[in-house]
């Protein structure tokens, strides 16, 4: 598919995804939604109809061009769920010969948007474990509690974590994996242009923002800032499938940065540092270790650069 076709697909996917976010906001913030015929559903389902029409149009064009059978169906036509529809630009860019190993932000933007909106679907179905739903005050309060008492006495040994802290800590682990995995997936394939992770995290933050009516805006903005920090790490470390150490370092440091900013912003806007130091200092470290484990899982062995044949165009990393 051409870059222009991918861009149109991405934009229509935004329509589709935005409709779902609006509907999620309505179910989380409005009452008496018994009827199916609502403006929110109109946006959502009209997006579905338009995307379906666009897919059909591409198939028809390919048939007229002489393709037969599955050859007439573009990558974006082989879909059975919304997830596959909105991730179409990513699959198209993955094998596009003009993308190369170091694409520009503009060329990769449709793929980034598609994968980001696909990630929002995952976060929607994991709402019960989404750390972006908590307000700053709730995070500070949760990490200020030890079981049966306030902060434990000095020298009392391991902290007995209260229920509030347990829930926030588990949500951080779940969200850490959901947010970081797509980025690590992309970094294996391309040296991402600066701004890529910022764009993705800004889009991903829209779903929990819609569900909470953006009442937790400082936490959402902390993730956008974390995306910027991750872009800086990519520029500095240049992680790739050929540079395993840099890839692992990026995975661990990016996760650590995300959750350090999460707790830092929560503390700055939610009443100060939590009362239990072991919790608010340990959580980002645990997140970083989980990120490192994800990096090892995604890239257990470095991939050697592919040799460039005489007369061929280099598509591997320099």
PDB file of C-alpha atoms in Angstrom:
ATOM      1  CA  UNK A   1       0.000   0.000   0.000  1.00  0.00           C
ATOM      2  CA  UNK A   2       1.150   3.564  -0.672  1.00  0.00           C
ATOM      3  CA  UNK A   3       1.999   5.974   2.162  1.00  0.00           C
ATOM      4  CA  UNK A   4      -1.046   8.041   1.200  1.00  0.00           C
ATOM      5  CA  UNK A   5      -3.330   5.009   1.509  1.00  0.00           C
ATOM      6  CA  UNK A   6      -1.811   4.179   4.888  1.00  0.00           C
ATOM      7  CA  UNK A   7      -2.366   7.747   6.068  1.00  0.00           C
ATOM      8  CA  UNK A   8      -6.034   7.692   5.032  1.00  0.00           C
ATOM      9  CA  UNK A   9      -6.462   4.371   6.831  1.00  0.00           C
ATOM     10  CA  UNK A  10      -4.838   5.793   9.949  1.00  0.00           C
ATOM     11  CA  UNK A  11      -7.083   8.864   9.895  1.00  0.00           C
ATOM     12  CA  UNK A  12     -10.191   6.752   9.461  1.00  0.00           C
ATOM     13  CA  UNK A  13      -8.937   4.551  12.275  1.00  0.00           C
ATOM     14  CA  UNK A  14      -8.715   7.664  14.459  1.00  0.00           C
ATOM     15  CA  UNK A  15     -12.381   8.352  13.673  1.00  0.00           C
ATOM     16  CA  UNK A  16     -13.195   4.790  14.636  1.00  0.00           C
ATOM     17  CA  UNK A  17     -11.041   4.886  17.783  1.00  0.00           C
ATOM     18  CA  UNK A  18     -12.198   8.331  18.853  1.00  0.00           C
ATOM     19  CA  UNK A  19     -15.788   7.152  18.642  1.00  0.00           C
ATOM     20  CA  UNK A  20     -14.960   4.296  20.990  1.00  0.00           C
ATOM     21  CA  UNK A  21     -13.260   6.698  23.411  1.00  0.00           C
ATOM     22  CA  UNK A  22     -16.281   9.005  23.416  1.00  0.00           C
ATOM     23  CA  UNK A  23     -18.541   6.039  24.102  1.00  0.00           C
ATOM     24  CA  UNK A  24     -16.226   4.883  26.909  1.00  0.00           C
ATOM     25  CA  UNK A  25     -16.386   8.382  28.401  1.00  0.00           C
ATOM     26  CA  UNK A  26     -20.183   8.313  28.308  1.00  0.00           C
ATOM     27  CA  UNK A  27     -20.405   4.952  30.046  1.00  0.00           C
ATOM     28  CA  UNK A  28     -17.990   6.109  32.731  1.00  0.00           C
ATOM     29  CA  UNK A  29     -19.402   9.569  33.366  1.00  0.00           C
ATOM     30  CA  UNK A  30     -23.067   9.688  32.330  1.00  0.00           C
ATOM     31  CA  UNK A  31     -26.124   7.941  33.695  1.00  0.00           C
ATOM     32  CA  UNK A  32     -29.275   6.620  32.008  1.00  0.00           C
ATOM     33  CA  UNK A  33     -27.743   5.263  28.817  1.00  0.00           C
ATOM     34  CA  UNK A  34     -30.415   2.644  28.194  1.00  0.00           C
ATOM     35  CA  UNK A  35     -30.967   3.488  24.529  1.00  0.00           C
ATOM     36  CA  UNK A  36     -28.660   2.346  21.758  1.00  0.00           C
ATOM     37  CA  UNK A  37     -29.335   5.475  19.691  1.00  0.00           C
ATOM     38  CA  UNK A  38     -26.926   8.003  21.185  1.00  0.00           C
ATOM     39  CA  UNK A  39     -24.597  10.580  19.582  1.00  0.00           C
ATOM     40  CA  UNK A  40     -21.644   8.607  20.976  1.00  0.00           C
ATOM     41  CA  UNK A  41     -22.726   5.451  19.189  1.00  0.00           C
ATOM     42  CA  UNK A  42     -23.320   7.485  16.035  1.00  0.00           C
ATOM     43  CA  UNK A  43     -19.669   8.589  15.979  1.00  0.00           C
ATOM     44  CA  UNK A  44     -18.410   5.091  16.748  1.00  0.00           C
ATOM     45  CA  UNK A  45     -20.491   3.165  14.232  1.00  0.00           C
ATOM     46  CA  UNK A  46     -20.211   5.753  11.494  1.00  0.00           C
ATOM     47  CA  UNK A  47     -16.445   5.347  11.802  1.00  0.00           C
ATOM     48  CA  UNK A  48     -16.887   1.616  11.387  1.00  0.00           C
ATOM     49  CA  UNK A  49     -19.036   2.116   8.267  1.00  0.00           C
ATOM     50  CA  UNK A  50     -16.529   4.515   6.712  1.00  0.00           C
ATOM     51  CA  UNK A  51     -13.574   2.201   7.398  1.00  0.00           C
ATOM     52  CA  UNK A  52     -15.507  -0.716   5.908  1.00  0.00           C
ATOM     53  CA  UNK A  53     -16.262   1.363   2.814  1.00  0.00           C
ATOM     54  CA  UNK A  54     -12.622   2.323   2.474  1.00  0.00           C
ATOM     55  CA  UNK A  55     -11.555  -1.332   2.659  1.00  0.00           C
ATOM     56  CA  UNK A  56     -14.129  -2.298   0.044  1.00  0.00           C
ATOM     57  CA  UNK A  57     -12.948   0.511  -2.222  1.00  0.00           C
ATOM     58  CA  UNK A  58      -9.346  -0.719  -2.046  1.00  0.00           C
ATOM     59  CA  UNK A  59     -10.417  -4.259  -2.914  1.00  0.00           C
ATOM     60  CA  UNK A  60     -12.492  -3.000  -5.858  1.00  0.00           C
ATOM     61  CA  UNK A  61      -9.560  -0.967  -7.183  1.00  0.00           C
ATOM     62  CA  UNK A  62      -7.282  -3.986  -7.022  1.00  0.00           C
ATOM     63  CA  UNK A  63      -9.835  -6.145  -8.832  1.00  0.00           C
ATOM     64  CA  UNK A  64     -10.068  -3.561 -11.613  1.00  0.00           C
ATOM     65  CA  UNK A  65      -6.277  -3.575 -11.823  1.00  0.00           C
ATOM     66  CA  UNK A  66      -6.392  -7.278 -12.657  1.00  0.00           C
ATOM     67  CA  UNK A  67      -5.692  -8.918  -9.321  1.00  0.00           C
ATOM     68  CA  UNK A  68      -7.644 -12.019  -8.436  1.00  0.00           C
ATOM     69  CA  UNK A  69      -8.509 -13.846  -5.235  1.00  0.00           C
ATOM     70  CA  UNK A  70      -6.571 -12.857  -2.124  1.00  0.00           C
ATOM     71  CA  UNK A  71      -4.176 -10.874  -4.303  1.00  0.00           C
ATOM     72  CA  UNK A  72      -6.966  -8.320  -4.719  1.00  0.00           C
ATOM     73  CA  UNK A  73      -7.324  -7.883  -0.975  1.00  0.00           C
ATOM     74  CA  UNK A  74      -4.813  -5.421   0.545  1.00  0.00           C
ATOM     75  CA  UNK A  75      -3.263  -6.032   3.928  1.00  0.00           C
ATOM     76  CA  UNK A  76      -5.940  -3.822   5.476  1.00  0.00           C
ATOM     77  CA  UNK A  77      -8.679  -6.003   4.056  1.00  0.00           C
ATOM     78  CA  UNK A  78      -7.729  -9.106   6.011  1.00  0.00           C
ATOM     79  CA  UNK A  79      -9.438  -7.979   9.191  1.00  0.00           C
ATOM     80  CA  UNK A  80     -11.838  -9.587  11.611  1.00  0.00           C
ATOM     81  CA  UNK A  81     -11.669  -7.163  14.497  1.00  0.00           C
ATOM     82  CA  UNK A  82     -11.222  -3.481  15.163  1.00  0.00           C
ATOM     83  CA  UNK A  83      -7.723  -4.229  16.435  1.00  0.00           C
ATOM     84  CA  UNK A  84      -6.636  -5.471  13.032  1.00  0.00           C
ATOM     85  CA  UNK A  85      -8.340  -2.603  11.237  1.00  0.00           C
ATOM     86  CA  UNK A  86      -6.595   0.190  13.075  1.00  0.00           C
ATOM     87  CA  UNK A  87      -3.221  -1.554  13.114  1.00  0.00           C
ATOM     88  CA  UNK A  88      -3.275  -1.879   9.308  1.00  0.00           C
ATOM     89  CA  UNK A  89      -0.839   1.011   8.658  1.00  0.00           C
ATOM     90  CA  UNK A  90       1.706  -0.710  10.905  1.00  0.00           C
ATOM     91  CA  UNK A  91       1.516  -3.970   8.972  1.00  0.00           C
ATOM     92  CA  UNK A  92       1.752  -2.065   5.726  1.00  0.00           C
ATOM     93  CA  UNK A  93       4.785  -0.035   6.808  1.00  0.00           C
ATOM     94  CA  UNK A  94       6.488  -3.120   8.238  1.00  0.00           C
ATOM     95  CA  UNK A  95       7.229  -4.480   4.758  1.00  0.00           C
ATOM     96  CA  UNK A  96       7.147  -1.268   2.708  1.00  0.00           C
ATOM     97  CA  UNK A  97      10.418  -0.956   0.757  1.00  0.00           C
ATOM     98  CA  UNK A  98      10.470   2.841   1.002  1.00  0.00           C
ATOM     99  CA  UNK A  99      10.382   3.004   4.813  1.00  0.00           C
ATOM    100  CA  UNK A 100      13.951   1.862   5.427  1.00  0.00           C
ATOM    101  CA  UNK A 101      15.661   1.352   8.759  1.00  0.00           C
ATOM    102  CA  UNK A 102      15.578   5.028   9.786  1.00  0.00           C
ATOM    103  CA  UNK A 103      12.217   6.400   8.675  1.00  0.00           C
ATOM    104  CA  UNK A 104      11.149   9.981   9.150  1.00  0.00           C
ATOM    105  CA  UNK A 105       8.416  10.802  11.634  1.00  0.00           C
ATOM    106  CA  UNK A 106       6.058  11.788   8.835  1.00  0.00           C
ATOM    107  CA  UNK A 107       6.523   8.503   6.974  1.00  0.00           C
ATOM    108  CA  UNK A 108       6.084   6.407  10.094  1.00  0.00           C
ATOM    109  CA  UNK A 109       3.244   8.478  11.579  1.00  0.00           C
ATOM    110  CA  UNK A 110       0.372   6.322  10.205  1.00  0.00           C
ATOM    111  CA  UNK A 111       1.962   3.199  11.688  1.00  0.00           C
ATOM    112  CA  UNK A 112       2.528   4.940  15.020  1.00  0.00           C
ATOM    113  CA  UNK A 113      -1.072   6.130  15.184  1.00  0.00           C
ATOM    114  CA  UNK A 114      -2.399   2.713  14.237  1.00  0.00           C
ATOM    115  CA  UNK A 115      -0.384   0.886  16.885  1.00  0.00           C
ATOM    116  CA  UNK A 116      -1.169   3.532  19.506  1.00  0.00           C
ATOM    117  CA  UNK A 117      -4.912   3.234  18.942  1.00  0.00           C
ATOM    118  CA  UNK A 118      -4.609  -0.554  19.014  1.00  0.00           C
ATOM    119  CA  UNK A 119      -2.925  -0.204  22.396  1.00  0.00           C
ATOM    120  CA  UNK A 120      -5.818   1.929  23.637  1.00  0.00           C
ATOM    121  CA  UNK A 121      -8.107  -1.026  22.942  1.00  0.00           C
ATOM    122  CA  UNK A 122      -5.957  -3.219  25.151  1.00  0.00           C
ATOM    123  CA  UNK A 123      -6.063  -0.589  27.895  1.00  0.00           C
ATOM    124  CA  UNK A 124      -9.853  -0.405  27.560  1.00  0.00           C
ATOM    125  CA  UNK A 125     -10.253  -4.105  28.271  1.00  0.00           C
ATOM    126  CA  UNK A 126      -7.734  -3.863  31.107  1.00  0.00           C
ATOM    127  CA  UNK A 127      -9.392  -0.857  32.721  1.00  0.00           C
ATOM    128  CA  UNK A 128      -9.404  -2.589  36.103  1.00  0.00           C
ATOM    129  CA  UNK A 129      -5.603  -2.657  35.968  1.00  0.00           C
ATOM    130  CA  UNK A 130      -4.875   0.722  34.371  1.00  0.00           C
ATOM    131  CA  UNK A 131      -2.667   2.955  36.517  1.00  0.00           C
ATOM    132  CA  UNK A 132      -3.590   6.007  34.444  1.00  0.00           C
ATOM    133  CA  UNK A 133      -7.049   6.033  36.015  1.00  0.00           C
ATOM    134  CA  UNK A 134      -5.803   7.136  39.435  1.00  0.00           C
ATOM    135  CA  UNK A 135      -5.746  10.742  40.536  1.00  0.00           C
ATOM    136  CA  UNK A 136      -2.564  12.125  42.127  1.00  0.00           C
ATOM    137  CA  UNK A 137      -4.145  12.262  45.591  1.00  0.00           C
ATOM    138  CA  UNK A 138      -5.157   8.596  45.374  1.00  0.00           C
ATOM    139  CA  UNK A 139      -1.633   7.531  44.423  1.00  0.00           C
ATOM    140  CA  UNK A 140      -0.057   9.494  47.273  1.00  0.00           C
ATOM    141  CA  UNK A 141      -2.603   8.138  49.734  1.00  0.00           C
ATOM    142  CA  UNK A 142      -2.125   4.539  48.579  1.00  0.00           C
ATOM    143  CA  UNK A 143       1.649   4.689  48.912  1.00  0.00           C
ATOM    144  CA  UNK A 144       1.335   6.334  52.314  1.00  0.00           C
ATOM    145  CA  UNK A 145      -0.346   3.331  53.921  1.00  0.00           C
ATOM    146  CA  UNK A 146       1.137   0.308  55.619  1.00  0.00           C
ATOM    147  CA  UNK A 147      -1.122  -2.422  56.881  1.00  0.00           C
ATOM    148  CA  UNK A 148      -2.808  -1.592  60.207  1.00  0.00           C
ATOM    149  CA  UNK A 149      -0.832   1.603  60.677  1.00  0.00           C
ATOM    150  CA  UNK A 150       0.850   4.486  58.973  1.00  0.00           C
ATOM    151  CA  UNK A 151       4.506   4.379  58.050  1.00  0.00           C
ATOM    152  CA  UNK A 152       6.288   1.447  59.749  1.00  0.00           C
ATOM    153  CA  UNK A 153       8.776   2.053  62.523  1.00  0.00           C
ATOM    154  CA  UNK A 154      12.397   2.216  61.513  1.00  0.00           C
ATOM    155  CA  UNK A 155      14.060  -1.186  61.489  1.00  0.00           C
ATOM    156  CA  UNK A 156      10.735  -3.015  61.391  1.00  0.00           C
ATOM    157  CA  UNK A 157      11.708  -5.036  58.328  1.00  0.00           C
ATOM    158  CA  UNK A 158       9.695  -5.389  55.085  1.00  0.00           C
ATOM    159  CA  UNK A 159       6.701  -3.119  54.695  1.00  0.00           C
ATOM    160  CA  UNK A 160       3.287  -4.792  55.015  1.00  0.00           C
ATOM    161  CA  UNK A 161       1.474  -3.206  52.086  1.00  0.00           C
ATOM    162  CA  UNK A 162      -2.130  -2.122  52.537  1.00  0.00           C
ATOM    163  CA  UNK A 163      -4.873  -2.898  50.020  1.00  0.00           C
ATOM    164  CA  UNK A 164      -4.739   0.525  48.395  1.00  0.00           C
ATOM    165  CA  UNK A 165      -1.040   0.255  47.673  1.00  0.00           C
ATOM    166  CA  UNK A 166      -1.414  -3.306  46.426  1.00  0.00           C
ATOM    167  CA  UNK A 167      -3.976  -2.233  43.855  1.00  0.00           C
ATOM    168  CA  UNK A 168      -1.945   0.714  42.593  1.00  0.00           C
ATOM    169  CA  UNK A 169       1.240  -1.366  42.462  1.00  0.00           C
ATOM    170  CA  UNK A 170      -0.438  -4.126  40.434  1.00  0.00           C
ATOM    171  CA  UNK A 171      -1.935  -1.537  38.080  1.00  0.00           C
ATOM    172  CA  UNK A 172       1.537  -0.081  37.565  1.00  0.00           C
ATOM    173  CA  UNK A 173       2.880  -3.504  36.572  1.00  0.00           C
ATOM    174  CA  UNK A 174       0.020  -4.146  34.115  1.00  0.00           C
ATOM    175  CA  UNK A 175       0.216  -0.678  32.579  1.00  0.00           C
ATOM    176  CA  UNK A 176       3.996  -0.874  32.375  1.00  0.00           C
ATOM    177  CA  UNK A 177       3.767  -3.933  30.136  1.00  0.00           C
ATOM    178  CA  UNK A 178       0.913  -2.530  28.026  1.00  0.00           C
ATOM    179  CA  UNK A 179       2.698   0.791  27.420  1.00  0.00           C
ATOM    180  CA  UNK A 180       6.236  -0.485  26.899  1.00  0.00           C
ATOM    181  CA  UNK A 181       5.639  -3.609  24.793  1.00  0.00           C
ATOM    182  CA  UNK A 182       4.498  -1.759  21.615  1.00  0.00           C
ATOM    183  CA  UNK A 183       7.485   0.565  21.809  1.00  0.00           C
ATOM    184  CA  UNK A 184       9.939  -2.310  22.192  1.00  0.00           C
ATOM    185  CA  UNK A 185       8.213  -4.012  19.282  1.00  0.00           C
ATOM    186  CA  UNK A 186       8.859  -0.983  17.065  1.00  0.00           C
ATOM    187  CA  UNK A 187      12.417  -0.436  18.272  1.00  0.00           C
ATOM    188  CA  UNK A 188      13.314  -3.941  17.126  1.00  0.00           C
ATOM    189  CA  UNK A 189      12.274  -2.985  13.592  1.00  0.00           C
ATOM    190  CA  UNK A 190      13.312   0.645  13.213  1.00  0.00           C
ATOM    191  CA  UNK A 191      15.476   3.323  14.724  1.00  0.00           C
ATOM    192  CA  UNK A 192      12.485   5.421  15.708  1.00  0.00           C
ATOM    193  CA  UNK A 193      12.557   9.097  14.721  1.00  0.00           C
ATOM    194  CA  UNK A 194      12.479  11.600  17.558  1.00  0.00           C
ATOM    195  CA  UNK A 195       8.940  12.228  18.757  1.00  0.00           C
ATOM    196  CA  UNK A 196       7.621   8.736  17.989  1.00  0.00           C
ATOM    197  CA  UNK A 197       7.112   7.594  21.578  1.00  0.00           C
ATOM    198  CA  UNK A 198       5.720  10.984  22.595  1.00  0.00           C
ATOM    199  CA  UNK A 199       3.066  10.699  19.882  1.00  0.00           C
ATOM    200  CA  UNK A 200       2.197   7.142  20.888  1.00  0.00           C
ATOM    201  CA  UNK A 201       1.937   7.858  24.610  1.00  0.00           C
ATOM    202  CA  UNK A 202      -0.173  10.955  23.975  1.00  0.00           C
ATOM    203  CA  UNK A 203      -2.642   8.853  21.981  1.00  0.00           C
ATOM    204  CA  UNK A 204      -2.614   5.975  24.477  1.00  0.00           C
ATOM    205  CA  UNK A 205      -3.384   8.391  27.327  1.00  0.00           C
ATOM    206  CA  UNK A 206      -6.596   9.486  25.603  1.00  0.00           C
ATOM    207  CA  UNK A 207      -8.551   6.337  26.505  1.00  0.00           C
ATOM    208  CA  UNK A 208      -8.110   6.527  30.303  1.00  0.00           C
ATOM    209  CA  UNK A 209      -8.573  10.275  29.993  1.00  0.00           C
ATOM    210  CA  UNK A 210     -11.911   9.788  28.251  1.00  0.00           C
ATOM    211  CA  UNK A 211     -13.012   7.198  30.793  1.00  0.00           C
ATOM    212  CA  UNK A 212     -12.249   9.486  33.737  1.00  0.00           C
ATOM    213  CA  UNK A 213     -13.402  12.727  32.151  1.00  0.00           C
ATOM    214  CA  UNK A 214      -9.758  13.922  32.238  1.00  0.00           C
ATOM    215  CA  UNK A 215     -10.017  14.491  35.984  1.00  0.00           C
ATOM    216  CA  UNK A 216      -6.584  12.865  36.319  1.00  0.00           C
ATOM    217  CA  UNK A 217      -4.935  15.204  33.814  1.00  0.00           C
ATOM    218  CA  UNK A 218      -1.578  15.546  35.677  1.00  0.00           C
ATOM    219  CA  UNK A 219      -1.066  11.775  35.526  1.00  0.00           C
ATOM    220  CA  UNK A 220      -1.928  11.677  31.836  1.00  0.00           C
ATOM    221  CA  UNK A 221       0.524  14.476  31.127  1.00  0.00           C
ATOM    222  CA  UNK A 222       3.219  12.607  33.049  1.00  0.00           C
ATOM    223  CA  UNK A 223       2.971   9.843  30.459  1.00  0.00           C
ATOM    224  CA  UNK A 224       3.319  12.286  27.586  1.00  0.00           C
ATOM    225  CA  UNK A 225       6.433  13.623  29.294  1.00  0.00           C
ATOM    226  CA  UNK A 226       7.640  10.043  29.747  1.00  0.00           C
ATOM    227  CA  UNK A 227       7.281   9.574  26.008  1.00  0.00           C
ATOM    228  CA  UNK A 228       9.535  12.591  25.440  1.00  0.00           C
ATOM    229  CA  UNK A 229      12.128  11.142  27.836  1.00  0.00           C
ATOM    230  CA  UNK A 230      11.937   7.814  26.004  1.00  0.00           C
ATOM    231  CA  UNK A 231      12.584   9.626  22.720  1.00  0.00           C
ATOM    232  CA  UNK A 232      15.662  11.193  24.276  1.00  0.00           C
ATOM    233  CA  UNK A 233      16.845   7.753  25.396  1.00  0.00           C
ATOM    234  CA  UNK A 234      16.401   6.396  21.876  1.00  0.00           C
ATOM    235  CA  UNK A 235      18.428   9.259  20.451  1.00  0.00           C
ATOM    236  CA  UNK A 236      21.183   8.706  23.014  1.00  0.00           C
ATOM    237  CA  UNK A 237      21.321   4.898  23.169  1.00  0.00           C
ATOM    238  CA  UNK A 238      20.316   4.052  19.559  1.00  0.00           C
ATOM    239  CA  UNK A 239      18.749   0.712  20.542  1.00  0.00           C
ATOM    240  CA  UNK A 240      18.212  -1.809  17.771  1.00  0.00           C
ATOM    241  CA  UNK A 241      17.987  -5.532  17.123  1.00  0.00           C
ATOM    242  CA  UNK A 242      21.719  -5.468  16.409  1.00  0.00           C
ATOM    243  CA  UNK A 243      22.624  -3.610  19.625  1.00  0.00           C
ATOM    244  CA  UNK A 244      21.227  -5.862  22.327  1.00  0.00           C
ATOM    245  CA  UNK A 245      22.872  -4.089  25.261  1.00  0.00           C
ATOM    246  CA  UNK A 246      21.500  -0.736  24.128  1.00  0.00           C
ATOM    247  CA  UNK A 247      18.087  -2.315  23.568  1.00  0.00           C
ATOM    248  CA  UNK A 248      18.016  -3.791  27.069  1.00  0.00           C
ATOM    249  CA  UNK A 249      19.261  -0.534  28.582  1.00  0.00           C
ATOM    250  CA  UNK A 250      16.520   1.395  26.818  1.00  0.00           C
ATOM    251  CA  UNK A 251      13.844  -1.049  27.997  1.00  0.00           C
ATOM    252  CA  UNK A 252      14.886  -0.777  31.642  1.00  0.00           C
ATOM    253  CA  UNK A 253      15.607   2.956  31.702  1.00  0.00           C
ATOM    254  CA  UNK A 254      12.452   3.865  29.810  1.00  0.00           C
ATOM    255  CA  UNK A 255      10.274   1.935  32.261  1.00  0.00           C
ATOM    256  CA  UNK A 256      12.104   3.461  35.218  1.00  0.00           C
ATOM    257  CA  UNK A 257      11.599   6.961  33.785  1.00  0.00           C
ATOM    258  CA  UNK A 258       7.884   6.400  33.161  1.00  0.00           C
ATOM    259  CA  UNK A 259       7.093   5.447  36.730  1.00  0.00           C
ATOM    260  CA  UNK A 260       9.497   7.880  38.351  1.00  0.00           C
ATOM    261  CA  UNK A 261       7.634  10.652  36.534  1.00  0.00           C
ATOM    262  CA  UNK A 262       4.309   9.045  37.491  1.00  0.00           C
ATOM    263  CA  UNK A 263       5.103   9.172  41.200  1.00  0.00           C
ATOM    264  CA  UNK A 264       6.900  12.504  40.916  1.00  0.00           C
ATOM    265  CA  UNK A 265       3.960  14.239  39.236  1.00  0.00           C
ATOM    266  CA  UNK A 266       1.515  12.583  41.645  1.00  0.00           C
ATOM    267  CA  UNK A 267       3.555  13.867  44.584  1.00  0.00           C
ATOM    268  CA  UNK A 268       3.896  17.364  43.139  1.00  0.00           C
ATOM    269  CA  UNK A 269       0.158  17.720  42.491  1.00  0.00           C
ATOM    270  CA  UNK A 270      -1.320  15.380  45.086  1.00  0.00           C
ATOM    271  CA  UNK A 271      -0.060  16.691  48.402  1.00  0.00           C
ATOM    272  CA  UNK A 272       3.585  15.716  48.683  1.00  0.00           C
ATOM    273  CA  UNK A 273       5.655  12.559  48.769  1.00  0.00           C
ATOM    274  CA  UNK A 274       3.953   9.382  50.019  1.00  0.00           C
ATOM    275  CA  UNK A 275       4.663   8.519  53.638  1.00  0.00           C
ATOM    276  CA  UNK A 276       6.228   5.099  52.984  1.00  0.00           C
ATOM    277  CA  UNK A 277       9.596   5.613  51.234  1.00  0.00           C
ATOM    278  CA  UNK A 278      10.005   1.915  50.451  1.00  0.00           C
ATOM    279  CA  UNK A 279       6.909   2.067  48.262  1.00  0.00           C
ATOM    280  CA  UNK A 280       7.463   5.209  46.238  1.00  0.00           C
ATOM    281  CA  UNK A 281      11.193   4.537  45.751  1.00  0.00           C
ATOM    282  CA  UNK A 282      10.817   0.830  45.091  1.00  0.00           C
ATOM    283  CA  UNK A 283       7.978   0.972  42.572  1.00  0.00           C
ATOM    284  CA  UNK A 284      10.013   2.640  39.761  1.00  0.00           C
ATOM    285  CA  UNK A 285      12.910   0.233  40.376  1.00  0.00           C
ATOM    286  CA  UNK A 286      10.599  -2.768  40.079  1.00  0.00           C
ATOM    287  CA  UNK A 287       9.130  -1.232  36.920  1.00  0.00           C
ATOM    288  CA  UNK A 288      12.626  -0.807  35.493  1.00  0.00           C
ATOM    289  CA  UNK A 289      13.454  -4.444  36.207  1.00  0.00           C
ATOM    290  CA  UNK A 290      10.231  -5.517  34.504  1.00  0.00           C
ATOM    291  CA  UNK A 291      11.184  -3.358  31.526  1.00  0.00           C
ATOM    292  CA  UNK A 292      14.593  -5.026  31.438  1.00  0.00           C
ATOM    293  CA  UNK A 293      12.911  -8.440  31.516  1.00  0.00           C
ATOM    294  CA  UNK A 294      10.669  -7.387  28.624  1.00  0.00           C
ATOM    295  CA  UNK A 295      13.733  -6.286  26.695  1.00  0.00           C
ATOM    296  CA  UNK A 296      15.364  -9.672  27.214  1.00  0.00           C
ATOM    297  CA  UNK A 297      12.137 -11.386  26.164  1.00  0.00           C
ATOM    298  CA  UNK A 298      11.761  -9.307  22.996  1.00  0.00           C
ATOM    299  CA  UNK A 299      15.436  -9.562  22.063  1.00  0.00           C
ATOM    300  CA  UNK A 300      17.173 -12.549  23.710  1.00  0.00           C
ATOM    301  CA  UNK A 301      19.948 -12.499  21.097  1.00  0.00           C
ATOM    302  CA  UNK A 302      21.308  -9.732  18.936  1.00  0.00           C
ATOM    303  CA  UNK A 303      20.387  -9.967  15.259  1.00  0.00           C
ATOM    304  CA  UNK A 304      23.378  -9.539  12.934  1.00  0.00           C
ATOM    305  CA  UNK A 305      23.119  -6.979  10.176  1.00  0.00           C
ATOM    306  CA  UNK A 306      22.100  -8.369   6.814  1.00  0.00           C
ATOM    307  CA  UNK A 307      24.787  -8.100   4.132  1.00  0.00           C
ATOM    308  CA  UNK A 308      23.976  -5.788   1.242  1.00  0.00           C
ATOM    309  CA  UNK A 309      24.250  -7.461  -2.148  1.00  0.00           C
ATOM    310  CA  UNK A 310      25.978  -5.605  -4.997  1.00  0.00           C
ATOM    311  CA  UNK A 311      23.563  -3.304  -6.724  1.00  0.00           C
ATOM    312  CA  UNK A 312      20.932  -3.640  -3.973  1.00  0.00           C
ATOM    313  CA  UNK A 313      19.622  -0.806  -1.840  1.00  0.00           C
ATOM    314  CA  UNK A 314      20.669  -0.962   1.802  1.00  0.00           C
ATOM    315  CA  UNK A 315      17.693  -1.386   4.059  1.00  0.00           C
ATOM    316  CA  UNK A 316      19.498  -2.564   7.181  1.00  0.00           C
ATOM    317  CA  UNK A 317      20.742  -0.340   9.952  1.00  0.00           C
ATOM    318  CA  UNK A 318      24.021   1.436   9.457  1.00  0.00           C
TER     319      UNK A 318
END
